[in-house]
mmCIF file of C-alpha atoms in Angstrom:
data_model
loop_
_atom_site.group_PDB
_atom_site.id
_atom_site.type_symbol
_atom_site.label_atom_id
_atom_site.label_comp_id
_atom_site.label_asym_id
_atom_site.label_seq_id
_atom_site.Cartn_x
_atom_site.Cartn_y
_atom_site.Cartn_z
ATOM 1 C CA MET P 1 112.793 154.005 -90.170
ATOM 2 C CA SER P 2 115.043 154.361 -87.133
ATOM 3 C CA GLU P 3 114.463 152.424 -83.939
ATOM 4 C CA SER P 4 112.999 154.176 -80.938
ATOM 5 C CA PRO P 5 115.038 154.443 -77.705
ATOM 6 C CA SER P 6 112.771 151.792 -76.139
ATOM 7 C CA ASP P 7 113.481 149.377 -79.020
ATOM 8 C CA ILE P 8 117.210 149.899 -78.626
ATOM 9 C CA ALA P 9 116.940 149.322 -74.886
ATOM 10 C CA VAL P 10 115.090 146.011 -75.343
ATOM 11 C CA GLU P 11 117.606 144.764 -77.894
ATOM 12 C CA ALA P 12 120.503 145.783 -75.663
ATOM 13 C CA LYS P 13 118.895 144.037 -72.696
ATOM 14 C CA LEU P 14 118.689 140.787 -74.654
ATOM 15 C CA SER P 15 122.266 141.209 -75.961
ATOM 16 C CA LEU P 16 121.345 139.891 -79.378
ATOM 17 C CA PRO P 17 124.320 138.501 -81.306
ATOM 18 C CA SER P 18 125.210 140.007 -84.655
ATOM 19 C CA GLY P 19 122.691 139.242 -87.394
ATOM 20 C CA LEU P 20 119.850 138.317 -85.041
ATOM 21 C CA THR P 21 117.112 140.933 -84.725
ATOM 22 C CA ARG P 22 113.857 141.112 -82.823
ATOM 23 C CA GLU P 23 111.960 140.594 -86.087
ATOM 24 C CA ARG P 24 113.930 137.449 -86.932
ATOM 25 C CA LEU P 25 113.311 136.078 -83.438
ATOM 26 C CA LEU P 26 109.582 136.688 -83.770
ATOM 27 C CA GLY P 27 109.577 134.978 -87.169
ATOM 28 C CA ALA P 28 111.463 132.032 -85.692
ATOM 29 C CA TYR P 29 108.943 131.655 -82.884
ATOM 30 C CA LYS P 30 106.077 131.819 -85.407
ATOM 31 C CA THR P 31 107.645 128.950 -87.386
ATOM 32 C CA MET P 32 108.113 126.995 -84.154
ATOM 33 C CA CYS P 33 104.384 127.416 -83.430
ATOM 34 C CA LEU P 34 103.578 126.115 -86.915
ATOM 35 C CA SER P 35 105.919 123.162 -86.469
ATOM 36 C CA ARG P 36 104.311 122.192 -83.164
ATOM 37 C CA ALA P 37 100.774 122.450 -84.553
ATOM 38 C CA LEU P 38 101.758 120.338 -87.568
ATOM 39 C CA ASP P 39 103.598 117.818 -85.391
ATOM 40 C CA VAL P 40 100.538 117.368 -83.172
ATOM 41 C CA ARG P 41 98.312 116.936 -86.246
ATOM 42 C CA ILE P 42 100.606 114.295 -87.770
ATOM 43 C CA TRP P 43 100.622 112.354 -84.497
ATOM 44 C CA THR P 44 96.809 112.559 -84.383
ATOM 45 C CA LEU P 45 96.456 111.369 -87.981
ATOM 46 C CA ASN P 46 98.678 108.407 -87.149
ATOM 47 C CA ARG P 47 96.490 107.469 -84.202
ATOM 48 C CA GLN P 48 93.470 107.686 -86.525
ATOM 49 C CA GLY P 49 95.124 105.150 -88.821
ATOM 50 C CA LYS P 50 95.537 107.682 -91.628
ATOM 51 C CA ALA P 51 99.253 108.539 -91.430
ATOM 52 C CA ALA P 52 102.255 106.265 -91.470
ATOM 53 C CA ILE P 53 104.998 106.150 -88.839
ATOM 54 C CA ALA P 54 106.216 109.534 -87.587
ATOM 55 C CA ALA P 55 109.217 110.750 -85.586
ATOM 56 C CA SER P 56 108.237 113.842 -83.609
ATOM 57 C CA ALA P 57 110.347 117.009 -83.501
ATOM 58 C CA GLN P 58 108.688 118.165 -80.278
ATOM 59 C CA GLY P 59 111.512 119.334 -78.014
ATOM 60 C CA HIS P 60 113.885 119.963 -80.922
ATOM 61 C CA GLU P 61 112.225 123.091 -82.349
ATOM 62 C CA ALA P 62 114.556 125.751 -80.908
ATOM 63 C CA ALA P 63 117.677 123.772 -81.845
ATOM 64 C CA GLN P 64 116.585 123.433 -85.466
ATOM 65 C CA MET P 65 115.239 126.972 -85.764
ATOM 66 C CA GLY P 66 118.340 128.549 -84.219
ATOM 67 C CA THR P 67 120.524 126.562 -86.601
ATOM 68 C CA VAL P 68 118.645 127.644 -89.730
ATOM 69 C CA LEU P 69 118.719 131.264 -88.543
ATOM 70 C CA ALA P 70 122.519 131.059 -88.324
ATOM 71 C CA THR P 71 122.927 129.839 -91.911
ATOM 72 C CA ASP P 72 122.178 131.189 -95.376
ATOM 73 C CA PRO P 73 119.649 129.032 -97.269
ATOM 74 C CA THR P 74 120.532 130.788 -100.537
ATOM 75 C CA ARG P 75 124.017 129.252 -100.563
ATOM 76 C CA ASP P 76 124.453 126.736 -97.708
ATOM 77 C CA ARG P 77 123.755 122.988 -97.818
ATOM 78 C CA TYR P 78 121.631 120.912 -95.449
ATOM 79 C CA MET P 79 122.007 117.199 -94.782
ATOM 80 C CA ILE P 80 119.078 116.376 -92.519
ATOM 81 C CA TYR P 81 117.522 113.300 -90.976
ATOM 82 C CA TYR P 82 113.993 112.144 -90.187
ATOM 83 C CA ARG P 83 113.335 114.289 -87.071
ATOM 84 C CA GLN P 84 113.709 117.636 -88.880
ATOM 85 C CA LEU P 85 110.144 118.928 -89.178
ATOM 86 C CA THR P 86 111.005 122.414 -87.898
ATOM 87 C CA ALA P 87 114.131 122.778 -90.022
ATOM 88 C CA MET P 88 112.245 121.678 -93.126
ATOM 89 C CA LEU P 89 109.510 124.252 -92.530
ATOM 90 C CA ALA P 90 112.106 126.962 -91.872
ATOM 91 C CA LEU P 91 113.841 126.094 -95.155
ATOM 92 C CA GLY P 92 110.640 126.362 -97.177
ATOM 93 C CA THR P 93 108.854 123.004 -97.182
ATOM 94 C CA THR P 94 105.113 123.590 -96.843
ATOM 95 C CA PRO P 95 102.728 121.894 -94.389
ATOM 96 C CA THR P 96 100.775 120.463 -97.332
ATOM 97 C CA GLU P 97 103.936 118.887 -98.758
ATOM 98 C CA MET P 98 104.667 117.372 -95.352
ATOM 99 C CA LEU P 99 101.178 115.966 -94.942
ATOM 100 C CA MET P 100 101.154 114.536 -98.460
ATOM 101 C CA GLN P 101 104.181 112.501 -97.387
ATOM 102 C CA PHE P 102 102.543 111.196 -94.233
ATOM 103 C CA LEU P 103 99.270 110.475 -96.043
ATOM 104 C CA ALA P 104 101.077 108.959 -99.073
ATOM 105 C CA ARG P 105 99.251 111.073 -101.630
ATOM 106 C CA ASP P 106 99.901 111.081 -105.359
ATOM 107 C CA GLY P 107 102.503 113.601 -106.479
ATOM 108 C CA GLU P 108 104.110 114.206 -103.096
ATOM 109 C CA ILE P 109 107.429 115.901 -103.722
ATOM 110 C CA LEU P 110 110.054 114.018 -101.708
ATOM 111 C CA SER P 111 109.682 110.448 -102.966
ATOM 112 C CA ALA P 112 106.439 110.269 -104.977
ATOM 113 C CA ALA P 113 104.932 108.327 -102.030
ATOM 114 C CA ARG P 114 107.501 105.550 -102.457
ATOM 115 C CA GLN P 115 109.245 105.879 -99.084
ATOM 116 C CA PHE P 116 108.620 106.399 -95.385
ATOM 117 C CA PRO P 117 107.408 109.905 -94.460
ATOM 118 C CA LEU P 118 110.170 112.549 -94.465
ATOM 119 C CA HIS P 119 112.380 110.453 -96.723
ATOM 120 C CA GLY P 120 113.689 111.421 -100.137
ATOM 121 C CA ALA P 121 114.908 114.686 -101.626
ATOM 122 C CA HIS P 122 113.255 118.079 -102.021
ATOM 123 C CA PRO P 123 114.266 119.722 -105.330
ATOM 124 C CA ARG P 124 112.730 123.151 -104.683
ATOM 125 C CA VAL P 125 114.170 123.528 -101.181
ATOM 126 C CA ASP P 126 117.392 121.787 -102.309
ATOM 127 C CA LEU P 127 117.416 119.185 -99.557
ATOM 128 C CA PHE P 128 119.625 116.191 -100.244
ATOM 129 C CA SER P 129 118.055 112.738 -100.125
ATOM 130 C CA PHE P 130 117.690 111.570 -96.534
ATOM 131 C CA SER P 131 116.414 108.450 -94.825
ATOM 132 C CA ASN P 132 116.264 106.575 -91.521
ATOM 133 C CA VAL P 133 119.566 104.764 -92.101
ATOM 134 C CA VAL P 134 121.354 106.199 -89.080
ATOM 135 C CA GLY P 135 124.461 108.290 -89.671
ATOM 136 C CA THR P 136 124.849 107.948 -93.441
ATOM 137 C CA GLN P 137 124.363 111.687 -93.955
ATOM 138 C CA LEU P 138 127.602 112.479 -92.108
ATOM 139 C CA PRO P 139 130.175 111.212 -94.636
ATOM 140 C CA GLN P 140 127.881 112.402 -97.432
ATOM 141 C CA ALA P 141 127.955 115.902 -95.928
ATOM 142 C CA VAL P 142 131.742 115.840 -95.846
ATOM 143 C CA GLY P 143 131.789 114.836 -99.517
ATOM 144 C CA VAL P 144 129.452 117.682 -100.457
ATOM 145 C CA ALA P 145 131.536 120.167 -98.458
ATOM 146 C CA LEU P 146 134.769 118.901 -100.016
ATOM 147 C CA ALA P 147 133.291 119.275 -103.511
ATOM 148 C CA ASP P 148 132.237 122.845 -102.720
ATOM 149 C CA LYS P 149 135.732 123.620 -101.418
ATOM 150 C CA MET P 150 137.395 122.167 -104.526
ATOM 151 C CA LYS P 151 135.067 124.163 -106.794
ATOM 152 C CA GLY P 152 135.551 127.379 -104.846
ATOM 153 C CA ARG P 153 131.892 127.718 -103.869
ATOM 154 C CA ASP P 154 130.967 129.952 -100.943
ATOM 155 C CA ALA P 155 128.885 127.316 -99.169
ATOM 156 C CA VAL P 156 128.850 125.656 -95.748
ATOM 157 C CA THR P 157 127.271 122.243 -95.249
ATOM 158 C CA ILE P 158 125.225 121.614 -92.112
ATOM 159 C CA SER P 159 124.931 117.960 -91.145
ATOM 160 C CA PHE P 160 122.184 117.324 -88.589
ATOM 161 C CA PHE P 161 122.303 114.082 -86.598
ATOM 162 C CA GLY P 162 121.229 112.626 -83.270
ATOM 163 C CA ASP P 163 123.179 111.152 -80.384
ATOM 164 C CA GLY P 164 122.475 107.655 -81.700
ATOM 165 C CA ALA P 165 124.287 108.488 -84.942
ATOM 166 C CA ALA P 166 127.269 109.655 -82.842
ATOM 167 C CA SER P 167 127.838 105.977 -82.017
ATOM 168 C CA GLN P 168 128.046 104.969 -85.683
ATOM 169 C CA GLY P 169 131.329 104.473 -87.484
ATOM 170 C CA ASP P 170 130.158 106.930 -90.137
ATOM 171 C CA CYS P 171 130.363 109.716 -87.554
ATOM 172 C CA HIS P 172 133.989 109.066 -86.615
ATOM 173 C CA GLU P 173 135.109 108.639 -90.220
ATOM 174 C CA ALA P 174 133.344 111.822 -91.337
ATOM 175 C CA MET P 175 134.801 113.974 -88.556
ATOM 176 C CA ASN P 176 138.278 112.535 -88.988
ATOM 177 C CA PHE P 177 138.267 113.245 -92.740
ATOM 178 C CA ALA P 178 136.803 116.719 -92.183
ATOM 179 C CA GLY P 179 139.486 117.515 -89.626
ATOM 180 C CA ILE P 180 142.306 116.430 -91.925
ATOM 181 C CA HIS P 181 141.048 118.242 -95.014
ATOM 182 C CA LYS P 182 139.523 121.299 -93.291
ATOM 183 C CA VAL P 183 136.260 121.096 -95.200
ATOM 184 C CA PRO P 184 133.506 123.706 -94.631
ATOM 185 C CA VAL P 185 131.082 121.555 -92.651
ATOM 186 C CA VAL P 186 129.302 121.963 -89.318
ATOM 187 C CA PHE P 187 128.395 118.754 -87.516
ATOM 188 C CA LEU P 188 125.168 119.546 -85.664
ATOM 189 C CA CYS P 189 124.236 116.931 -83.038
ATOM 190 C CA GLU P 190 120.754 117.166 -81.523
ATOM 191 C CA ASN P 191 121.413 115.153 -78.371
ATOM 192 C CA ASN P 192 118.147 114.058 -76.757
ATOM 193 C CA ARG P 193 119.956 111.460 -74.600
ATOM 194 C CA TYR P 194 118.086 108.377 -75.749
ATOM 195 C CA ALA P 195 118.844 107.564 -79.410
ATOM 196 C CA ILE P 196 115.934 105.143 -79.862
ATOM 197 C CA SER P 197 115.676 103.564 -76.413
ATOM 198 C CA VAL P 198 119.263 103.419 -75.144
ATOM 199 C CA PRO P 199 120.346 106.152 -72.689
ATOM 200 C CA LEU P 200 123.501 108.095 -73.454
ATOM 201 C CA GLU P 201 125.528 106.485 -70.650
ATOM 202 C CA GLN P 202 125.002 103.098 -72.303
ATOM 203 C CA GLN P 203 126.057 104.436 -75.709
ATOM 204 C CA MET P 204 129.401 105.960 -74.741
ATOM 205 C CA PRO P 205 131.734 106.332 -71.727
ATOM 206 C CA VAL P 206 131.750 110.152 -71.902
ATOM 207 C CA ASP P 207 128.907 112.524 -71.032
ATOM 208 C CA SER P 208 129.693 115.073 -73.754
ATOM 209 C CA ILE P 209 129.643 114.294 -77.460
ATOM 210 C CA ALA P 210 131.272 117.682 -78.095
ATOM 211 C CA SER P 211 134.335 116.553 -76.113
ATOM 212 C CA ARG P 212 135.169 114.138 -78.931
ATOM 213 C CA ALA P 213 135.925 117.026 -81.295
ATOM 214 C CA SER P 214 139.496 117.383 -80.035
ATOM 215 C CA SER P 215 140.229 113.870 -81.306
ATOM 216 C CA TYR P 216 139.672 115.144 -84.833
ATOM 217 C CA GLY P 217 141.419 118.475 -84.401
ATOM 218 C CA ILE P 218 138.228 120.509 -84.663
ATOM 219 C CA PRO P 219 136.422 122.776 -82.167
ATOM 220 C CA GLY P 220 133.533 121.317 -80.187
ATOM 221 C CA VAL P 221 130.952 123.134 -78.100
ATOM 222 C CA GLU P 222 128.003 122.013 -75.986
ATOM 223 C CA VAL P 223 124.929 124.284 -75.994
ATOM 224 C CA ASP P 224 121.455 124.383 -74.440
ATOM 225 C CA GLY P 225 119.360 123.471 -77.473
ATOM 226 C CA THR P 226 116.164 124.788 -75.887
ATOM 227 C CA ASP P 227 117.642 128.315 -76.113
ATOM 228 C CA VAL P 228 117.165 129.621 -79.655
ATOM 229 C CA VAL P 229 119.544 132.565 -79.121
ATOM 230 C CA ALA P 230 122.343 130.445 -77.630
ATOM 231 C CA THR P 231 121.897 127.959 -80.477
ATOM 232 C CA TYR P 232 122.096 130.709 -83.082
ATOM 233 C CA GLU P 233 125.238 132.147 -81.519
ATOM 234 C CA ALA P 234 127.098 128.824 -81.363
ATOM 235 C CA VAL P 235 126.112 127.717 -84.869
ATOM 236 C CA LYS P 236 126.855 131.153 -86.347
ATOM 237 C CA GLU P 237 130.381 131.034 -84.952
ATOM 238 C CA ALA P 238 130.896 127.568 -86.453
ATOM 239 C CA VAL P 239 129.426 128.633 -89.821
ATOM 240 C CA ASP P 240 131.570 131.771 -89.957
ATOM 241 C CA ARG P 241 134.657 129.711 -89.156
ATOM 242 C CA ALA P 242 133.870 127.212 -91.924
ATOM 243 C CA ARG P 243 133.109 129.956 -94.435
ATOM 244 C CA SER P 244 136.403 131.722 -93.751
ATOM 245 C CA GLY P 245 138.441 128.576 -94.391
ATOM 246 C CA GLY P 246 138.852 127.466 -90.785
ATOM 247 C CA GLY P 247 137.354 124.036 -91.364
ATOM 248 C CA ALA P 248 134.838 121.901 -89.521
ATOM 249 C CA SER P 249 133.229 122.262 -86.096
ATOM 250 C CA LEU P 250 131.049 120.076 -83.875
ATOM 251 C CA VAL P 251 128.083 121.700 -82.114
ATOM 252 C CA GLU P 252 126.212 119.565 -79.603
ATOM 253 C CA LEU P 253 122.734 120.874 -78.833
ATOM 254 C CA ARG P 254 121.277 119.423 -75.653
ATOM 255 C CA VAL P 255 117.546 118.870 -76.087
ATOM 256 C CA GLU P 256 114.809 116.594 -74.794
ATOM 257 C CA ARG P 257 112.620 114.393 -76.944
ATOM 258 C CA LEU P 258 109.182 115.142 -75.518
ATOM 259 C CA LEU P 259 107.439 112.186 -77.158
ATOM 260 C CA PRO P 260 108.470 108.578 -77.838
ATOM 261 C CA HIS P 261 111.070 107.860 -80.519
ATOM 262 C CA THR P 262 108.324 107.301 -83.098
ATOM 263 C CA THR P 263 104.585 106.672 -83.157
ATOM 264 C CA ASP P 264 105.457 102.958 -82.915
ATOM 265 C CA ASP P 265 107.447 103.407 -79.695
ATOM 266 C CA ASP P 266 106.424 103.414 -76.026
ATOM 267 C CA HIS P 267 108.983 105.371 -74.033
ATOM 268 C CA THR P 268 107.363 104.458 -70.705
ATOM 269 C CA ARG P 269 109.071 101.068 -71.103
ATOM 270 C CA TYR P 270 112.535 102.601 -70.719
ATOM 271 C CA ARG P 271 112.017 106.043 -69.141
ATOM 272 C CA SER P 272 110.837 106.620 -65.585
ATOM 273 C CA LYS P 273 107.669 108.547 -64.806
ATOM 274 C CA GLU P 274 109.813 111.133 -63.052
ATOM 275 C CA ASP P 275 111.993 111.636 -66.125
ATOM 276 C CA ILE P 276 108.998 111.979 -68.444
ATOM 277 C CA GLU P 277 107.453 114.516 -66.070
ATOM 278 C CA ARG P 278 110.750 116.407 -65.714
ATOM 279 C CA ILE P 279 111.277 116.921 -69.448
ATOM 280 C CA LYS P 280 108.055 118.936 -69.712
ATOM 281 C CA SER P 281 110.028 121.831 -68.233
ATOM 282 C CA MET P 282 112.436 121.566 -71.193
ATOM 283 C CA ASP P 283 109.799 122.310 -73.838
ATOM 284 C CA PRO P 284 111.384 124.980 -76.096
ATOM 285 C CA LEU P 285 108.059 126.575 -77.093
ATOM 286 C CA PRO P 286 107.047 127.901 -73.657
ATOM 287 C CA ILE P 287 110.718 128.639 -72.949
ATOM 288 C CA THR P 288 110.967 130.789 -76.092
ATOM 289 C CA GLU P 289 107.562 132.350 -75.503
ATOM 290 C CA ALA P 290 108.514 133.355 -71.953
ATOM 291 C CA MET P 291 111.874 134.766 -73.083
ATOM 292 C CA LEU P 292 110.288 136.893 -75.815
ATOM 293 C CA LYS P 293 107.586 138.197 -73.491
ATOM 294 C CA ARG P 294 110.110 138.929 -70.745
ATOM 295 C CA GLN P 295 112.150 141.002 -73.184
ATOM 296 C CA GLY P 296 109.123 142.899 -74.490
ATOM 297 C CA ILE P 297 109.435 141.377 -77.978
ATOM 298 C CA LEU P 298 106.196 139.350 -77.864
ATOM 299 C CA ASP P 299 102.844 140.341 -76.362
ATOM 300 C CA GLN P 300 99.903 138.078 -75.571
ATOM 301 C CA ALA P 301 97.801 139.269 -78.505
ATOM 302 C CA THR P 302 100.577 138.497 -81.007
ATOM 303 C CA ASP P 303 101.197 135.139 -79.354
ATOM 304 C CA ASP P 304 97.511 134.265 -79.670
ATOM 305 C CA ASP P 305 97.554 135.376 -83.318
ATOM 306 C CA PHE P 306 100.576 133.170 -84.087
ATOM 307 C CA LYS P 307 98.974 130.087 -82.553
ATOM 308 C CA GLU P 308 95.640 130.698 -84.276
ATOM 309 C CA TRP P 309 97.446 131.242 -87.593
ATOM 310 C CA ALA P 310 99.351 127.972 -87.108
ATOM 311 C CA ARG P 311 96.120 126.094 -86.385
ATOM 312 C CA ARG P 312 94.445 127.482 -89.516
ATOM 313 C CA GLU P 313 97.481 126.696 -91.688
ATOM 314 C CA VAL P 314 97.530 123.105 -90.482
ATOM 315 C CA ASP P 315 93.761 122.710 -90.862
ATOM 316 C CA ASP P 316 93.912 124.009 -94.429
ATOM 317 C CA ALA P 317 96.912 121.836 -95.267
ATOM 318 C CA THR P 318 95.183 118.760 -93.826
ATOM 319 C CA ASP P 319 92.050 119.390 -95.888
ATOM 320 C CA GLU P 320 94.139 119.920 -99.018
ATOM 321 C CA ALA P 321 96.264 116.799 -98.520
ATOM 322 C CA GLU P 322 93.346 114.538 -97.600
ATOM 323 C CA ALA P 323 91.471 115.652 -100.726
ATOM 324 C CA MET P 324 94.272 114.398 -102.955
ATOM 325 C CA PRO P 325 94.160 110.857 -104.385
ATOM 326 C CA PHE P 326 96.483 107.985 -103.588
ATOM 327 C CA PRO P 327 98.904 106.982 -106.367
ATOM 328 C CA PRO P 328 97.190 104.704 -108.904
ATOM 329 C CA VAL P 329 98.014 101.011 -108.562
ATOM 330 C CA GLY P 330 99.363 100.962 -112.098
ATOM 331 C CA ASP P 331 102.184 103.304 -111.062
ATOM 332 C CA MET P 332 103.587 100.827 -108.550
ATOM 333 C CA TYR P 333 106.740 100.140 -110.541
ATOM 334 C CA GLU P 334 107.300 103.679 -111.798
ATOM 335 C CA LYS P 335 110.237 105.652 -110.352
ATOM 336 C CA VAL P 336 111.563 102.510 -108.641
ATOM 337 C CA LEU P 337 115.021 101.138 -109.436
ATOM 338 C CA GLU P 338 114.839 97.666 -110.967
ATOM 339 C CA SER P 339 117.470 95.161 -112.089
ATOM 340 C CA ASP P 340 117.093 92.914 -115.108
ATOM 341 C CA ARG P 341 118.505 89.397 -115.228
ATOM 342 C CA GLY P 342 121.724 90.648 -116.718
ATOM 343 C CA GLY P 343 122.411 92.702 -113.597
ATOM 344 C CA ASN P 344 121.783 96.063 -115.233
ATOM 345 C CA SER P 345 119.860 98.609 -113.174
ATOM 346 C CA HIS P 346 117.319 100.943 -114.692
ATOM 347 C CA ALA P 347 114.404 103.096 -113.574
#
């Protein structure tokens, strides 16, 4: 069915980059609504004493959603870290699977309830094992991308990391190697300015992480990570470059972490009241909602439907996860690496 003149006018007004349609933008916003509803529920379950430690993705939703939109989950690789709730949903992880992790229920898919929430590997979604060891995914991503290049696979590896990881030696080594060997990897930094509790100006003497890219002979770009379209455009350019043999890129997405570092953190101890109040204006959900409504892509009824759908999905997932049993005590030593006295490791 062909588009009407009014549809064409709206799309032209927004100047959508190649590959990004109104329908894909609406779908992205719907996933962002689901991510926020799930994030709020996880935080609530933690405060009720039911869920373990959590690192919120609130403030990072547009950056993660725009990145996934710019890639191809059927062939690309994703090296994520623990603040990737939106990206994981966009790639196919279900709310129930997420909540089973946080509630440590028997049979949860990432680590069989053996690790912190959002740690482990997801075989169906093909997510590599990830953890809260800061920065380790960066050299691993380069290794995966190099293997794909050597085997002639048409795949680009996306390595998500935060500004805190940019201060790790792993980051410099990974980018240096990637620059030398022109591997198909995109370094995707979600810079929320605070790492855990240390502001960016106390982490590094430069105000742009992207400016470091020239040291490794790769392109670097700084983008507003609250803008899903700008994020898509920047990441798509980097992905296309990697896929065509041009090598690595560094994309720095400027975002704000709307909540403390984790449920165990109190960001009022190191952030001013004025700063905490200011970052409310950087919330990517109302920013995306307003943009879509301004362009005639989203109406109030559809917006209400999305948010009600997200609430129902999270309610159903919570009921399903809470109804599942905890792992039996007798399974404590199953699926855990052990060493015998001779130094041999076995599962």
